[in-house]
mmCIF file of C-alpha atoms and ligand atoms in Angstrom:
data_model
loop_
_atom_site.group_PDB
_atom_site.id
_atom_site.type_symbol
_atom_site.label_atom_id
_atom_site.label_comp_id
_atom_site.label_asym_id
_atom_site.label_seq_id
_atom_site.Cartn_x
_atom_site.Cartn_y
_atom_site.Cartn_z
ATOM 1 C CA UNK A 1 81.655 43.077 -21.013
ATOM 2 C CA UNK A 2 82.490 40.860 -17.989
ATOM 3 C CA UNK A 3 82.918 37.129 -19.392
ATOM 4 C CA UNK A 4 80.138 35.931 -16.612
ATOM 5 C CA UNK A 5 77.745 37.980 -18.332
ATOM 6 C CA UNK A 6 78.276 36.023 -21.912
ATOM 7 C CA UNK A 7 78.166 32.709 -19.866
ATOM 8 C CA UNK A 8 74.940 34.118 -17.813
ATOM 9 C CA UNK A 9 72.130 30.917 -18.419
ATOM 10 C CA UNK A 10 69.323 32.028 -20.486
ATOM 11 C CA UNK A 11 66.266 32.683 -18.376
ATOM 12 C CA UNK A 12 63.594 29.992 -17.831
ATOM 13 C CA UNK A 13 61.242 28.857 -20.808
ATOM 14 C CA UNK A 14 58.398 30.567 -21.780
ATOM 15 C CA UNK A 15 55.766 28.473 -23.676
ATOM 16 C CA UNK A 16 56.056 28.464 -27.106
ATOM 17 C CA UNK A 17 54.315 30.792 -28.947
ATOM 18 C CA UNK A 18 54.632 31.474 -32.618
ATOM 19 C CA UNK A 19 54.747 34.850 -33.189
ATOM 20 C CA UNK A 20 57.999 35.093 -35.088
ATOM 21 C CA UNK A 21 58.131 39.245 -35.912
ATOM 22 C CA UNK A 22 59.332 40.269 -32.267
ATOM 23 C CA UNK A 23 62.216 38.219 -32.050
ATOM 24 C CA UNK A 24 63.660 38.755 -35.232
ATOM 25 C CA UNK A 25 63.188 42.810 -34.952
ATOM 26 C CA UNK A 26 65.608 42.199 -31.970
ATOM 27 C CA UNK A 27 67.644 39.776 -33.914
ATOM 28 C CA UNK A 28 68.249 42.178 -36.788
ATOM 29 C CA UNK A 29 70.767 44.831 -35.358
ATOM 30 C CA UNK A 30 73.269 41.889 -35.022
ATOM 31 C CA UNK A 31 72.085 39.163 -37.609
ATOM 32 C CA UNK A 32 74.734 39.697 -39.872
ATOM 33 C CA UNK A 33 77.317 38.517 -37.056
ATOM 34 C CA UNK A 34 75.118 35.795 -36.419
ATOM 35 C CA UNK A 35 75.241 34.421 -39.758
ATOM 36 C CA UNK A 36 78.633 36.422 -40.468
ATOM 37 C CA UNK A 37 80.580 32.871 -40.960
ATOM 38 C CA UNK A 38 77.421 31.274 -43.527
ATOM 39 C CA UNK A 39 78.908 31.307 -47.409
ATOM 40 C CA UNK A 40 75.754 32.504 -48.636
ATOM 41 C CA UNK A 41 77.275 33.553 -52.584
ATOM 42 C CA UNK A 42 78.585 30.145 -53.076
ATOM 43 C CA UNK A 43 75.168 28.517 -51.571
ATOM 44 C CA UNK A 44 72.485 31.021 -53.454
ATOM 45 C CA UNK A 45 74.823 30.455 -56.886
ATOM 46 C CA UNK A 46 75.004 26.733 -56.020
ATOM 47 C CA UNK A 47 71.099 26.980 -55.348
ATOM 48 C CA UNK A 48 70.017 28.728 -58.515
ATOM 49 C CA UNK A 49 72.451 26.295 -60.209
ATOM 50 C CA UNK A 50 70.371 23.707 -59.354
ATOM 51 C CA UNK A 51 66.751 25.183 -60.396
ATOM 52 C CA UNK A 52 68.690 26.127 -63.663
ATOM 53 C CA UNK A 53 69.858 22.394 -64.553
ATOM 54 C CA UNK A 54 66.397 21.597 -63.943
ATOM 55 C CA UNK A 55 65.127 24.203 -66.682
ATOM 56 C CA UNK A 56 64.738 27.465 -64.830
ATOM 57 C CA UNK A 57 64.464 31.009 -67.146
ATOM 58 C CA UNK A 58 64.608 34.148 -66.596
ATOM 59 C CA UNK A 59 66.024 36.144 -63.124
ATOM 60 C CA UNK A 60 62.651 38.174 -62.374
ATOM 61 C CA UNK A 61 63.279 36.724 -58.208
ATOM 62 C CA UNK A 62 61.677 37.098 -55.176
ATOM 63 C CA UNK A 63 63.253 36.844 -51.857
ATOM 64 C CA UNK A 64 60.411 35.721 -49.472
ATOM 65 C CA UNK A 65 61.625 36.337 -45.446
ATOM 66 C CA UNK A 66 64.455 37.768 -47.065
ATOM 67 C CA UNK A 67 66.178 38.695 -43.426
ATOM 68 C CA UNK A 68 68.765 41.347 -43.785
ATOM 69 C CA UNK A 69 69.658 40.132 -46.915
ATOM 70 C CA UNK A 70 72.019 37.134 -46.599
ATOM 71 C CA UNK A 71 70.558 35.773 -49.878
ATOM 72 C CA UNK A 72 69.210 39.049 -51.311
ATOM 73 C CA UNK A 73 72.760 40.046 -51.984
ATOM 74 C CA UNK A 74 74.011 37.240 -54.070
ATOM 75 C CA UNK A 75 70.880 37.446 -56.309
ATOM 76 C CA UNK A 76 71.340 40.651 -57.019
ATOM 77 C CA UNK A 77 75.262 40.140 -57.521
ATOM 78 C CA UNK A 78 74.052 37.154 -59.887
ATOM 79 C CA UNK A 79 72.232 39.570 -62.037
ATOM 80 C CA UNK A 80 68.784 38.875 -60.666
ATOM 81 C CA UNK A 81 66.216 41.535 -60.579
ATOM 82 C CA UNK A 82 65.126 40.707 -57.430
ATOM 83 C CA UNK A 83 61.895 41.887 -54.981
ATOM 84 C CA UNK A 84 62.287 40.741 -51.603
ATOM 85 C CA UNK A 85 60.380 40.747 -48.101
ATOM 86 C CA UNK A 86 59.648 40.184 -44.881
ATOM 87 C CA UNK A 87 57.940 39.571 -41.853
ATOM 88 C CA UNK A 88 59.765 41.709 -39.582
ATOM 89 C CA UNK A 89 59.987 45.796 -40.123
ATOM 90 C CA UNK A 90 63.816 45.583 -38.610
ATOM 91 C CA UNK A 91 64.859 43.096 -40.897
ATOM 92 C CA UNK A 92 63.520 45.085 -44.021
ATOM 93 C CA UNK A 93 64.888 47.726 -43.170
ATOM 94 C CA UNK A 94 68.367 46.149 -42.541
ATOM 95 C CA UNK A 95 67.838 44.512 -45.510
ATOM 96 C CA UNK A 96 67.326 48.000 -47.793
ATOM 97 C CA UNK A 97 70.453 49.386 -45.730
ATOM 98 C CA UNK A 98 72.704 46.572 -47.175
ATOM 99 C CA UNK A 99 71.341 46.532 -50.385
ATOM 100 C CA UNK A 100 71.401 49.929 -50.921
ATOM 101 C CA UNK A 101 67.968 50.572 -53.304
ATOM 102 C CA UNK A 102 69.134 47.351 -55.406
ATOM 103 C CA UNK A 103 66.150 45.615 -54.110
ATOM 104 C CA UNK A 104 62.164 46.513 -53.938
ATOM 105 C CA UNK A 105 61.491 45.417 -49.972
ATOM 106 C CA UNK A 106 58.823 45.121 -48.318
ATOM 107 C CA UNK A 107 57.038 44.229 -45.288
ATOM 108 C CA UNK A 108 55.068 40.988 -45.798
ATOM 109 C CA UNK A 109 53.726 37.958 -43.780
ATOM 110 C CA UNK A 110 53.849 34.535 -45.749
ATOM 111 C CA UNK A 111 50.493 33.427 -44.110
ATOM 112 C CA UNK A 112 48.951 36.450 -46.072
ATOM 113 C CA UNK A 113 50.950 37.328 -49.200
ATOM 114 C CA UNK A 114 50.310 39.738 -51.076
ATOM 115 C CA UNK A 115 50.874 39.445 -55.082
ATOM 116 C CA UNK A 116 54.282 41.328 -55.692
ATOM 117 C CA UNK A 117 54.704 40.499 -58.964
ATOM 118 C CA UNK A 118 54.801 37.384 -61.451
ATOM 119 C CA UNK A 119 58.405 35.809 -60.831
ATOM 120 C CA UNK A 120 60.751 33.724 -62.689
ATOM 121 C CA UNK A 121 61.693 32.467 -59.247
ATOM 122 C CA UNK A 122 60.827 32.379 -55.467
ATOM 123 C CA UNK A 123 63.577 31.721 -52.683
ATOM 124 C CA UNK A 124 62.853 31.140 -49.406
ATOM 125 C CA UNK A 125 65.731 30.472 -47.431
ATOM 126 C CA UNK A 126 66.920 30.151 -43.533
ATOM 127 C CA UNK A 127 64.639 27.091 -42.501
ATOM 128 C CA UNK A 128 61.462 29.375 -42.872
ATOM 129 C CA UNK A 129 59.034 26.536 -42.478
ATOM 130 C CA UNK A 130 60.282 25.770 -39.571
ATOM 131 C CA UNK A 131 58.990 28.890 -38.009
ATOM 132 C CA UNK A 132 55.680 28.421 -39.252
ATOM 133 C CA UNK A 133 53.084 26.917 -36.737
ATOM 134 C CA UNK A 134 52.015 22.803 -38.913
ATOM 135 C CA UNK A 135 52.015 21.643 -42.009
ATOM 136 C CA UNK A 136 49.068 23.847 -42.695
ATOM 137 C CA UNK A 137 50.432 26.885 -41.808
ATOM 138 C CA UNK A 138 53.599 25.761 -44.308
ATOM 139 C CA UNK A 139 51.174 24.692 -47.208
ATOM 140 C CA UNK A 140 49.178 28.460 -46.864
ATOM 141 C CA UNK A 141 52.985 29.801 -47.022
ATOM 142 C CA UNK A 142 53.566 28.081 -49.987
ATOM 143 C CA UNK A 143 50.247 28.734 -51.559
ATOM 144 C CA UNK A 144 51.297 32.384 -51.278
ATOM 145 C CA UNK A 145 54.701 31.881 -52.806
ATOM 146 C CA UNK A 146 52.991 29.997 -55.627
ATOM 147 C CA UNK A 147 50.758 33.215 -56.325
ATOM 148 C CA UNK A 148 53.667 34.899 -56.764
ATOM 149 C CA UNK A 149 55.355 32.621 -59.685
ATOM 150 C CA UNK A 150 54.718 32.829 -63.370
ATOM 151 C CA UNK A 151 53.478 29.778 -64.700
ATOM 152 C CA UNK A 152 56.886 27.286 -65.431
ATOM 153 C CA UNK A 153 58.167 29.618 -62.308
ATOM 154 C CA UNK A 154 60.422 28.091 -59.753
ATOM 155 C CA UNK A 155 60.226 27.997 -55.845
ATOM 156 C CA UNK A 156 63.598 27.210 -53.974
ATOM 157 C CA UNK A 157 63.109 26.909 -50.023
ATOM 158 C CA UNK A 158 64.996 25.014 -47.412
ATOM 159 C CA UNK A 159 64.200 23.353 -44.347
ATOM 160 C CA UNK A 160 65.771 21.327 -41.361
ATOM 161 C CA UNK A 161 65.483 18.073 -40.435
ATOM 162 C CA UNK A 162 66.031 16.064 -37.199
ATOM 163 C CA UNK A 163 69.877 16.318 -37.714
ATOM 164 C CA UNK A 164 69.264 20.032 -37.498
ATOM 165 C CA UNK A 165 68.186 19.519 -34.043
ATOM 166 C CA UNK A 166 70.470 17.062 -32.529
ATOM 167 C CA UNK A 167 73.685 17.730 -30.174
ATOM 168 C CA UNK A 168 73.165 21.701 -31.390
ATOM 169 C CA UNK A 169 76.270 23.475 -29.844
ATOM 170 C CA UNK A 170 76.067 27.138 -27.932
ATOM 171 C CA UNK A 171 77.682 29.494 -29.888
ATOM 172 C CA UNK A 172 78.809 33.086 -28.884
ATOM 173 C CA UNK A 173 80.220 35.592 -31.509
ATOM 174 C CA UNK A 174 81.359 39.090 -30.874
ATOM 175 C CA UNK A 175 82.706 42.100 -32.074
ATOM 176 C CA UNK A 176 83.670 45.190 -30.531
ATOM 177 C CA UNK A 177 79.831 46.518 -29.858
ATOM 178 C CA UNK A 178 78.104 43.251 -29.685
ATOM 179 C CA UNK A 179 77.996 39.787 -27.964
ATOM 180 C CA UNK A 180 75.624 37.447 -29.532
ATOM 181 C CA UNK A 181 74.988 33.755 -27.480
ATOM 182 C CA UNK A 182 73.093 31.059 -29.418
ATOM 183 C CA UNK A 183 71.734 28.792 -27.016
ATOM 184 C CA UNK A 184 71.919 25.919 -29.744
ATOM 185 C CA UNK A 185 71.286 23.010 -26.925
ATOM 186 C CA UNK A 186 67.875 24.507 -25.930
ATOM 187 C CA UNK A 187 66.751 24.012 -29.304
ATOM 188 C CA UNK A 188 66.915 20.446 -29.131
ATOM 189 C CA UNK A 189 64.094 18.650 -30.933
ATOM 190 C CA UNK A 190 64.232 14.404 -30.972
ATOM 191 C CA UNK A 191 60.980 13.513 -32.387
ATOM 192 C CA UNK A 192 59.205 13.698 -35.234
ATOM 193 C CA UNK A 193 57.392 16.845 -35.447
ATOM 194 C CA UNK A 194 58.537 18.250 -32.330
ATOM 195 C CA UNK A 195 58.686 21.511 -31.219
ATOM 196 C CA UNK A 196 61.209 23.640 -29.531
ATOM 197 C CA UNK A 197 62.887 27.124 -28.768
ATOM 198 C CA UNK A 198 65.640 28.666 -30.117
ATOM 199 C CA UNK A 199 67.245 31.289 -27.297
ATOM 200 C CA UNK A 200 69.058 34.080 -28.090
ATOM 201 C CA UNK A 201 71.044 36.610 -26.196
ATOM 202 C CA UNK A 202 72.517 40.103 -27.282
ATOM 203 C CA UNK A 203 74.511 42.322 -25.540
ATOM 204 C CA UNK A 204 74.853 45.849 -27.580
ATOM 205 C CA UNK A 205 76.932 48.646 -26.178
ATOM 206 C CA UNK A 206 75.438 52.040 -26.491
ATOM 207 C CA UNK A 207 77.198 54.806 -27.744
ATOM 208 C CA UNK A 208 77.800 56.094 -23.290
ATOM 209 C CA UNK A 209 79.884 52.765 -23.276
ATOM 210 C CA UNK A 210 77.047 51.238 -21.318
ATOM 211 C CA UNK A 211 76.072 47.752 -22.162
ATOM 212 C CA UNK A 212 72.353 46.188 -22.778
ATOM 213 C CA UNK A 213 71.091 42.709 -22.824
ATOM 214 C CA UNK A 214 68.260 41.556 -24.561
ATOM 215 C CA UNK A 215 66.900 38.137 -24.755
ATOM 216 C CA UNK A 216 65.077 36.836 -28.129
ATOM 217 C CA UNK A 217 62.970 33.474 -28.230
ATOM 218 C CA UNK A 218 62.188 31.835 -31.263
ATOM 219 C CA UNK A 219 59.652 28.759 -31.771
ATOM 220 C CA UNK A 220 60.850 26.182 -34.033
ATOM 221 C CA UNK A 221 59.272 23.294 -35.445
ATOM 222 C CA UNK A 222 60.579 20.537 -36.926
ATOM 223 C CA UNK A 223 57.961 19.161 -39.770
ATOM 224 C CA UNK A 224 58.436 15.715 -41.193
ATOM 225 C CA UNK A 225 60.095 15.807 -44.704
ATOM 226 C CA UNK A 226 57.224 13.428 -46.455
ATOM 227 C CA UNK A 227 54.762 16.066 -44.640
ATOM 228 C CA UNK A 228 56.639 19.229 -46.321
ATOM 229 C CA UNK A 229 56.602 17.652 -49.682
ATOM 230 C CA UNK A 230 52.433 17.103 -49.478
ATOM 231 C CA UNK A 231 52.580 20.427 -48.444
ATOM 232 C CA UNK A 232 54.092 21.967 -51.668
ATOM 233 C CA UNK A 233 51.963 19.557 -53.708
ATOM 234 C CA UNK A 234 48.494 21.295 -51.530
ATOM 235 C CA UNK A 235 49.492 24.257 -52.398
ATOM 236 C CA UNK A 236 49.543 23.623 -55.998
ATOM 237 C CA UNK A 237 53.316 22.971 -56.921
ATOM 238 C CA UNK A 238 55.006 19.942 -58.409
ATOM 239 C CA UNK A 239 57.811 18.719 -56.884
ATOM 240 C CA UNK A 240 61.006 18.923 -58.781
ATOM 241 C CA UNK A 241 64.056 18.232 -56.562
ATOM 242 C CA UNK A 242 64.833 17.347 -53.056
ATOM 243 C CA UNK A 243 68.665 16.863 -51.962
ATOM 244 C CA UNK A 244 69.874 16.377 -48.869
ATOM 245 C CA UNK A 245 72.327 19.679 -47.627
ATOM 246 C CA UNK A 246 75.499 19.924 -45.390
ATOM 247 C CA UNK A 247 77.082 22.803 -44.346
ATOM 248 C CA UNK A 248 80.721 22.988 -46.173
ATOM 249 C CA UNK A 249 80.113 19.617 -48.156
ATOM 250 C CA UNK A 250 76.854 21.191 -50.691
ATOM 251 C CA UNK A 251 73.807 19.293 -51.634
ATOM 252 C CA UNK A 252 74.000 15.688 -51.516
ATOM 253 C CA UNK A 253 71.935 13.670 -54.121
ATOM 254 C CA UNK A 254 69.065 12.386 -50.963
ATOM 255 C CA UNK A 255 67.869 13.910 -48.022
ATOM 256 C CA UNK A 256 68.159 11.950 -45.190
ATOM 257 C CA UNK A 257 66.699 13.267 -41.615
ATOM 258 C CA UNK A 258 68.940 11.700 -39.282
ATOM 259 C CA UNK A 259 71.666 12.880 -41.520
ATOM 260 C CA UNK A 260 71.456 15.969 -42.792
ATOM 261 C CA UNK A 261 70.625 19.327 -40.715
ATOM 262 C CA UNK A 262 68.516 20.633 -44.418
ATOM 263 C CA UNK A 263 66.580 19.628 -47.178
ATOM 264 C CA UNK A 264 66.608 21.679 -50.170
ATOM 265 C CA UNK A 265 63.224 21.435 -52.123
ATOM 266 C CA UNK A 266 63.062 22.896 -55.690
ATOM 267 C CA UNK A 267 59.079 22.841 -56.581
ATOM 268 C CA UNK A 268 57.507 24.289 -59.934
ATOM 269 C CA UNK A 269 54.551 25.652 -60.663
ATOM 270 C CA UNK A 270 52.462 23.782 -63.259
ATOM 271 C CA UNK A 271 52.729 25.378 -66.888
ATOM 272 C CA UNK A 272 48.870 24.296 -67.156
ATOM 273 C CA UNK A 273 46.780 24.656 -63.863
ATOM 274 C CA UNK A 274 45.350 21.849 -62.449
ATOM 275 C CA UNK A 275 41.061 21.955 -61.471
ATOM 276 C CA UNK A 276 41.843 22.079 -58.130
ATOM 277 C CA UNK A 277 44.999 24.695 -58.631
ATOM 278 C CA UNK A 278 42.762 26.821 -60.292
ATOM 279 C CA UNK A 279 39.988 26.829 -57.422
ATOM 280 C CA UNK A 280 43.002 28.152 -55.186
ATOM 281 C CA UNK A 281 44.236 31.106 -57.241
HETATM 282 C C1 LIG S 30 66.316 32.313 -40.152
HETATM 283 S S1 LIG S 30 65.772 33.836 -40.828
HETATM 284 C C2 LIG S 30 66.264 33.673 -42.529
HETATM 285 C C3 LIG S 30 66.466 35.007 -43.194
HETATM 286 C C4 LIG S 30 67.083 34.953 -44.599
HETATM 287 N N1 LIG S 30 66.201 34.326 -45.561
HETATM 288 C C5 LIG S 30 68.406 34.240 -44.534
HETATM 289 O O1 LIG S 30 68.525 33.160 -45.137
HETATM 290 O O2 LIG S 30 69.314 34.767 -43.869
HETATM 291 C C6 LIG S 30 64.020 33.627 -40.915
HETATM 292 C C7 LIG S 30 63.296 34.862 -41.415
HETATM 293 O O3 LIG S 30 61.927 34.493 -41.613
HETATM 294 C C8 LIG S 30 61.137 35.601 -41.257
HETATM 295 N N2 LIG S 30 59.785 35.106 -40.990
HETATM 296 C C9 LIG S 30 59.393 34.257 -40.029
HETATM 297 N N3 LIG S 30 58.072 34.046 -40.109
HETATM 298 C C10 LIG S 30 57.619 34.777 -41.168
HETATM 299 C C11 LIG S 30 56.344 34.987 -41.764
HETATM 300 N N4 LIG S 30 55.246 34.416 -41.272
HETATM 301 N N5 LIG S 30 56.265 35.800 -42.838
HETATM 302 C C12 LIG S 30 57.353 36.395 -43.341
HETATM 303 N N6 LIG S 30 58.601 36.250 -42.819
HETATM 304 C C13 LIG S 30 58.722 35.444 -41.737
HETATM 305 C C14 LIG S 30 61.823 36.191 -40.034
HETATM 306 O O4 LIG S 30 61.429 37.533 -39.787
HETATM 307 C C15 LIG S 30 63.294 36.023 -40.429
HETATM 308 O O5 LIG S 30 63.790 37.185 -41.050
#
């Protein structure tokens, strides 16, 4: 691969559109050396840690826009029995390669959920919300994910804040067969509720030695924290946590948007259902 390829400028901006499945079926042949450096074991244990100190039973998970697996495969190698899924028909099935049958996966859309079982737990990790649409769309999400809980059941989701979208770096990782370019710095969001597009080149060599580019675009949308947290209390879950999250340093005991690139938000849903909860089932 000539160097002046990986350094080639993305092409000019589309408008934004948020129809997240096509980019991340091109995404998913070389997500894992995207996200190869994230310490996903020590994060998911660190994550269901947290939902346990705050009175979490049982390990009967689901892994909602489960990817490839990133968080899939510590759940399972926690001891969860774990159902995950997906927006994106690559990135299921990348995610049943790696977990080998471990996992029921399916294909699923979090704007219409279908009931997959009762669960002890729901994750939803990788700054989901922020590819959903508005607050709406993120409160219908969530009113899925709530379906999908036992009463007393736990939802665990992150999302990014401002920080998240500040002075974002390009990145390019490689291996042998594949050149991935992150074009972090046209991402950049700097007001509240902004939107903005992450861009994404791969270069895959075919098996002739030959070597294709691809370009993936990915509408993100940064949604005010106070905004996410009515949000999970519309769609019929209490609030139980939020922390503040940095990459290498773990959760930190606020979230602060100029701060911190995540918010962790542990939510429950109600033992007893509310009037209005119970009009939304
Ligand atoms: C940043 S990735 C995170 C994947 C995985 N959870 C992880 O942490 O590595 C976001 C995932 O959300 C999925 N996704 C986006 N919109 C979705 C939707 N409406 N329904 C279901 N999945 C969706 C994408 O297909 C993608 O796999």
């Amino acid at each position: 691969m000539p160097p002046a390829l990986v350094q080639a400028s993305p092409s000019a901006t589309r408008p934004s559109r948020f129809a997240p499945q096509a980019p991340y079926d091109a995404l998913a042949p070389v997500y894992d050396l995207l996200t190869g450096d994230y310490t996903y074991p020590e994060w998911v244990r660190e994550l269901v840690g947290l939902a346990r100190d705050h009175g979490l039973e049982g390990r009967r998970t689901l892994d909602a826009a489960c990817g490839d697996g990133n968080a899939t495969v510590p759940l399972l190698d926690l001891g969860h029995e774990v159902s995950a899924c997906d927006l994106s028909p690559a990135m299921v099935a990348a995610a049943r390669r790696r977990t080998g049958g471990r996992a029921r996966i399916v294909q699923a859309d979090l704007l219409a959920m279908p009931l997959l079982g009762r669960h002890d737990l729901v994750t939803c990790l990788g700054d989901v919300p922020n590819h959903l649409a508005s607050l709406a769309d993120v409160a219908a999400a969530l009113t899925g994910l709530r379906r999908n809980l036992r009463a007393g059941g736990m939802l665990l989701f992150d999302v990014n804040l401002l920080a998240a979208y500040r002075d974002v770096p390009d990145v390019t990782v490689r291996d042998d067969d594949r050149i991935v370019t992150w074009w972090g710095s046209r991402a950049q969001i700097h007001e509240p509720g902004g939107a903005g597009e992450v861009v994404v080149d791969v270069f895959q060599r075919d098996a002739d030695g030959l070597w294709h580019r691809s370009t993936c675009r990915q509408p993100h949308r940064h949604h005010p924290l106070p905004g996410v947290l009515d949000a999970v209390s519309a769609a019929g879950l209490e609030v139980v946590a939020v922390h503040g999250h940095v990459p290498g340093a773990g959760l930190q005991p606020r979230a602060d948007e100029s701060r911190h690139p995540k918010a962790v938000v542990l939510a429950r849903r109600p033992a007893r259902l509310t009037t209005k909860t119970r009009r939304q089932r």
